[in-house]
């Protein structure tokens, strides 16, 4: 299967993991969270989130489970696994290093 | 059994994916409606915002990781588990297959000796051929006619004189003859052979000698027969003394 460039994919993974750090959520909830907290800056097709969710579930970084929402609707809730917590920490660190390095290069005149 | 199981699991997965997408679109539509859209409008917008669900579903399917290797491993593990869980059934199945294979193998070895393997007493059997004639094609028909075995004596003579690519040519003809005289006489199957028959096949006799070229001379030739093993057993009791005895064929 064709793969996205690693950085892009890694970024989406990081955003998902970070969102789930606040507690279990379903795909739509994650979408809403990403859109509102980024002030609508991250505007992608909402469906494109799901491949990432399922990939993360397959690598046992997150775990999905069907539950009933507060509005009485069935939804698949995802939560971080113990592995996921570790991976989030690692991903945040790499992101910090990446943005720091890129920032330094951009700031170098 | 395990293929069925996999199919079921696959469809469960795609149902899951469909449900998840539907759930997402419904929640988005709800939100759109709260923002003041009509129900149809809200649903349409929600679908547009989601993107192409088929495409997403296909991607998800690929991610769900039922690659062929994965599936094969699972099938194998499942099969082994099944074998261990039902040792009686497993043993019966293994025995059945073993007996089946054994029967087929022994049948084949018999068939190979009878039909496939070259006759063991013929020297260089890969160079011995039987000549077939083809009947003339039918009127208006295409291709050669029917093949048939058997030829005329003149054709045999022509072949042995002129066919230079052949080392030797031999002919034979089967017939029923009376062997012995008086109360000992029996009808038996015999084969008349041309002079070079035994030489051409390269067969060696168990006892005595075979028919030589000079035996074929109409006047001077010796009148000799080669006995088959079964006839030797029944008529001469399987004794080596059979060589040199007289056997009257057709009373001669």
mmCIF file of N, CA and C in Angstrom, chain A residues 1 9 26-29 31-32 35 43-55 58 66 69 71 73-76 78, chain B residues 15-17 19-24 26-31 34 46 48-52 56 59-60 62-66 70:
data_model
loop_
_atom_site.group_PDB
_atom_site.id
_atom_site.type_symbol
_atom_site.label_atom_id
_atom_site.label_comp_id
_atom_site.label_asym_id
_atom_site.label_seq_id
_atom_site.Cartn_x
_atom_site.Cartn_y
_atom_site.Cartn_z
ATOM 1 N N UNK A 1 0.862 -1.193 0.000
ATOM 2 C CA UNK A 1 0.000 0.000 0.000
ATOM 3 C C UNK A 1 0.888 1.228 0.000
ATOM 4 N N UNK A 9 2.688 11.788 8.196
ATOM 5 C CA UNK A 9 1.999 10.717 8.897
ATOM 6 C C UNK A 9 2.279 10.815 10.387
ATOM 7 N N UNK A 26 -14.075 9.413 20.254
ATOM 8 C CA UNK A 26 -14.337 8.777 18.967
ATOM 9 C C UNK A 26 -13.776 9.639 17.847
ATOM 10 N N UNK A 27 -13.794 9.093 16.627
ATOM 11 C CA UNK A 27 -13.178 9.762 15.488
ATOM 12 C C UNK A 27 -13.716 11.173 15.280
ATOM 13 N N UNK A 28 -15.025 11.290 15.392
ATOM 14 C CA UNK A 28 -15.617 12.613 15.185
ATOM 15 C C UNK A 28 -15.178 13.587 16.271
ATOM 16 N N UNK A 29 -15.110 13.066 17.506
ATOM 17 C CA UNK A 29 -14.656 13.893 18.618
ATOM 18 C C UNK A 29 -13.233 14.387 18.395
ATOM 19 N N UNK A 31 -11.768 14.732 15.513
ATOM 20 C CA UNK A 31 -11.838 15.706 14.421
ATOM 21 C C UNK A 31 -12.222 17.091 14.953
ATOM 22 N N UNK A 32 -13.291 17.101 15.764
ATOM 23 C CA UNK A 32 -13.761 18.377 16.328
ATOM 24 C C UNK A 32 -12.675 19.039 17.154
ATOM 25 N N UNK A 35 -9.967 20.507 14.995
ATOM 26 C CA UNK A 35 -10.415 21.693 14.256
ATOM 27 C C UNK A 35 -10.580 22.908 15.183
ATOM 28 N N UNK A 43 -7.651 22.017 8.331
ATOM 29 C CA UNK A 43 -8.924 21.668 7.720
ATOM 30 C C UNK A 43 -8.655 20.612 6.656
ATOM 31 N N UNK A 44 -8.832 19.369 7.041
ATOM 32 C CA UNK A 44 -8.648 18.276 6.080
ATOM 33 C C UNK A 44 -9.984 17.557 5.946
ATOM 34 N N UNK A 45 -10.090 16.681 4.957
ATOM 35 C CA UNK A 45 -11.285 15.845 4.851
ATOM 36 C C UNK A 45 -11.362 15.002 6.108
ATOM 37 N N UNK A 46 -12.527 15.009 6.720
ATOM 38 C CA UNK A 46 -12.640 14.361 8.023
ATOM 39 C C UNK A 46 -12.358 12.870 7.953
ATOM 40 N N UNK A 47 -12.691 12.265 6.801
ATOM 41 C CA UNK A 47 -12.493 10.817 6.657
ATOM 42 C C UNK A 47 -11.031 10.406 6.694
ATOM 43 N N UNK A 48 -10.148 11.337 6.350
ATOM 44 C CA UNK A 48 -8.733 10.960 6.244
ATOM 45 C C UNK A 48 -8.128 10.663 7.608
ATOM 46 N N UNK A 49 -8.869 10.947 8.651
ATOM 47 C CA UNK A 49 -8.384 10.651 10.005
ATOM 48 C C UNK A 49 -8.424 9.147 10.279
ATOM 49 N N UNK A 50 -9.399 8.475 9.675
ATOM 50 C CA UNK A 50 -9.647 7.078 10.051
ATOM 51 C C UNK A 50 -8.541 6.098 9.679
ATOM 52 N N UNK A 51 -7.940 6.248 8.496
ATOM 53 C CA UNK A 51 -6.808 5.344 8.233
ATOM 54 C C UNK A 51 -5.740 5.430 9.312
ATOM 55 N N UNK A 52 -5.461 6.641 9.770
ATOM 56 C CA UNK A 52 -4.451 6.807 10.811
ATOM 57 C C UNK A 52 -4.906 6.137 12.106
ATOM 58 N N UNK A 53 -6.175 6.319 12.445
ATOM 59 C CA UNK A 53 -6.705 5.704 13.670
ATOM 60 C C UNK A 53 -6.542 4.182 13.619
ATOM 61 N N UNK A 54 -6.899 3.608 12.472
ATOM 62 C CA UNK A 54 -6.844 2.151 12.382
ATOM 63 C C UNK A 54 -5.416 1.637 12.343
ATOM 64 N N UNK A 55 -4.524 2.428 11.756
ATOM 65 C CA UNK A 55 -3.128 2.015 11.737
ATOM 66 C C UNK A 55 -2.588 2.025 13.173
ATOM 67 N N UNK A 58 -3.844 -0.885 15.002
ATOM 68 C CA UNK A 58 -3.195 -2.123 14.594
ATOM 69 C C UNK A 58 -1.824 -2.280 15.261
ATOM 70 N N UNK A 66 -16.503 -0.107 20.848
ATOM 71 C CA UNK A 66 -17.813 0.497 20.566
ATOM 72 C C UNK A 66 -18.506 0.867 21.884
ATOM 73 N N UNK A 69 -22.698 7.044 22.953
ATOM 74 C CA UNK A 69 -22.365 8.434 23.300
ATOM 75 C C UNK A 69 -23.421 8.998 24.247
ATOM 76 N N UNK A 71 -25.401 11.209 23.618
ATOM 77 C CA UNK A 71 -26.633 11.414 22.849
ATOM 78 C C UNK A 71 -27.298 10.100 22.446
ATOM 79 N N UNK A 73 -25.937 7.578 20.780
ATOM 80 C CA UNK A 73 -25.512 7.099 19.471
ATOM 81 C C UNK A 73 -24.334 6.135 19.637
ATOM 82 N N UNK A 74 -24.270 5.070 18.783
ATOM 83 C CA UNK A 74 -23.111 4.161 18.839
ATOM 84 C C UNK A 74 -21.907 4.838 18.210
ATOM 85 N N UNK A 75 -20.778 4.753 18.866
ATOM 86 C CA UNK A 75 -19.548 5.318 18.291
ATOM 87 C C UNK A 75 -18.363 4.496 18.789
ATOM 88 N N UNK A 76 -17.327 4.476 17.967
ATOM 89 C CA UNK A 76 -16.142 3.718 18.345
ATOM 90 C C UNK A 76 -15.184 4.653 19.085
ATOM 91 N N UNK A 78 -11.746 5.528 21.069
ATOM 92 C CA UNK A 78 -10.351 5.102 21.116
ATOM 93 C C UNK A 78 -9.714 5.646 22.377
ATOM 94 N N UNK B 15 -18.016 -4.246 8.089
ATOM 95 C CA UNK B 15 -19.216 -3.721 8.746
ATOM 96 C C UNK B 15 -18.835 -2.691 9.796
ATOM 97 N N UNK B 16 -17.803 -3.011 10.545
ATOM 98 C CA UNK B 16 -17.300 -2.109 11.569
ATOM 99 C C UNK B 16 -16.925 -0.771 10.959
ATOM 100 N N UNK B 17 -16.184 -0.862 9.847
ATOM 101 C CA UNK B 17 -15.723 0.363 9.194
ATOM 102 C C UNK B 17 -16.920 1.186 8.724
ATOM 103 N N UNK B 19 -19.969 1.115 9.858
ATOM 104 C CA UNK B 19 -20.666 1.677 11.019
ATOM 105 C C UNK B 19 -19.940 2.906 11.551
ATOM 106 N N UNK B 20 -18.627 2.811 11.574
ATOM 107 C CA UNK B 20 -17.854 3.908 12.156
ATOM 108 C C UNK B 20 -18.009 5.168 11.307
ATOM 109 N N UNK B 21 -17.946 4.972 9.971
ATOM 110 C CA UNK B 21 -18.110 6.112 9.069
ATOM 111 C C UNK B 21 -19.512 6.696 9.217
ATOM 112 N N UNK B 22 -20.508 5.789 9.270
ATOM 113 C CA UNK B 22 -21.898 6.254 9.385
ATOM 114 C C UNK B 22 -22.096 7.049 10.670
ATOM 115 N N UNK B 23 -21.475 6.540 11.737
ATOM 116 C CA UNK B 23 -21.592 7.199 13.036
ATOM 117 C C UNK B 23 -20.999 8.607 12.981
ATOM 118 N N UNK B 24 -19.842 8.714 12.318
ATOM 119 C CA UNK B 24 -19.184 10.011 12.197
ATOM 120 C C UNK B 24 -20.065 10.990 11.420
ATOM 121 N N UNK B 26 -23.250 10.888 10.911
ATOM 122 C CA UNK B 26 -24.482 11.230 11.634
ATOM 123 C C UNK B 26 -24.221 12.314 12.678
ATOM 124 N N UNK B 27 -23.086 12.190 13.372
ATOM 125 C CA UNK B 27 -22.777 13.173 14.415
ATOM 126 C C UNK B 27 -22.506 14.538 13.796
ATOM 127 N N UNK B 28 -21.805 14.509 12.658
ATOM 128 C CA UNK B 28 -21.537 15.782 11.985
ATOM 129 C C UNK B 28 -22.841 16.413 11.494
ATOM 130 N N UNK B 29 -23.740 15.561 10.980
ATOM 131 C CA UNK B 29 -25.016 16.079 10.473
ATOM 132 C C UNK B 29 -25.826 16.709 11.600
ATOM 133 N N UNK B 30 -25.786 16.057 12.745
ATOM 134 C CA UNK B 30 -26.495 16.566 13.929
ATOM 135 C C UNK B 30 -26.018 17.980 14.277
ATOM 136 N N UNK B 31 -24.688 18.102 14.252
ATOM 137 C CA UNK B 31 -24.078 19.392 14.575
ATOM 138 C C UNK B 31 -24.466 20.446 13.537
ATOM 139 N N UNK B 34 -27.916 21.601 14.152
ATOM 140 C CA UNK B 34 -27.975 22.534 15.277
ATOM 141 C C UNK B 34 -27.550 23.922 14.837
ATOM 142 N N UNK B 46 -22.525 17.005 5.747
ATOM 143 C CA UNK B 46 -21.703 16.098 6.562
ATOM 144 C C UNK B 46 -20.953 15.122 5.660
ATOM 145 N N UNK B 48 -20.121 15.587 2.547
ATOM 146 C CA UNK B 48 -19.099 16.318 1.798
ATOM 147 C C UNK B 48 -17.882 16.543 2.693
ATOM 148 N N UNK B 49 -18.132 16.871 3.956
ATOM 149 C CA UNK B 49 -17.022 17.142 4.871
ATOM 150 C C UNK B 49 -16.208 15.879 5.158
ATOM 151 N N UNK B 50 -16.909 14.745 5.105
ATOM 152 C CA UNK B 50 -16.190 13.500 5.405
ATOM 153 C C UNK B 50 -15.244 13.124 4.277
ATOM 154 N N UNK B 51 -15.655 13.405 3.050
ATOM 155 C CA UNK B 51 -14.840 12.970 1.906
ATOM 156 C C UNK B 51 -15.421 11.703 1.333
ATOM 157 N N UNK B 52 -14.628 10.987 0.595
ATOM 158 C CA UNK B 52 -15.098 9.785 -0.094
ATOM 159 C C UNK B 52 -15.063 8.580 0.835
ATOM 160 N N UNK B 56 -11.932 5.898 1.870
ATOM 161 C CA UNK B 56 -11.482 5.753 3.252
ATOM 162 C C UNK B 56 -11.633 4.302 3.694
ATOM 163 N N UNK B 59 -8.918 2.170 2.305
ATOM 164 C CA UNK B 59 -7.665 2.382 3.029
ATOM 165 C C UNK B 59 -7.684 1.640 4.357
ATOM 166 N N UNK B 60 -8.814 1.746 5.048
ATOM 167 C CA UNK B 60 -8.944 1.096 6.350
ATOM 168 C C UNK B 60 -8.807 -0.404 6.197
ATOM 169 N N UNK B 62 -7.154 -2.017 4.013
ATOM 170 C CA UNK B 62 -5.744 -2.361 3.832
ATOM 171 C C UNK B 62 -5.018 -2.310 5.164
ATOM 172 N N UNK B 63 -5.410 -1.329 6.009
ATOM 173 C CA UNK B 63 -4.729 -1.187 7.292
ATOM 174 C C UNK B 63 -5.100 -2.292 8.264
ATOM 175 N N UNK B 64 -6.284 -2.861 8.059
ATOM 176 C CA UNK B 64 -6.713 -3.837 9.052
ATOM 177 C C UNK B 64 -5.854 -5.092 8.980
ATOM 178 N N UNK B 65 -4.937 -5.143 8.017
ATOM 179 C CA UNK B 65 -3.803 -6.043 8.123
ATOM 180 C C UNK B 65 -4.086 -7.484 7.834
ATOM 181 N N UNK B 66 -5.115 -7.770 7.033
ATOM 182 C CA UNK B 66 -5.306 -9.164 6.683
ATOM 183 C C UNK B 66 -4.559 -9.462 5.410
ATOM 184 N N UNK B 70 -0.328 -12.979 6.898
ATOM 185 C CA UNK B 70 -1.007 -12.930 8.180
ATOM 186 C C UNK B 70 -2.097 -13.995 8.220
#
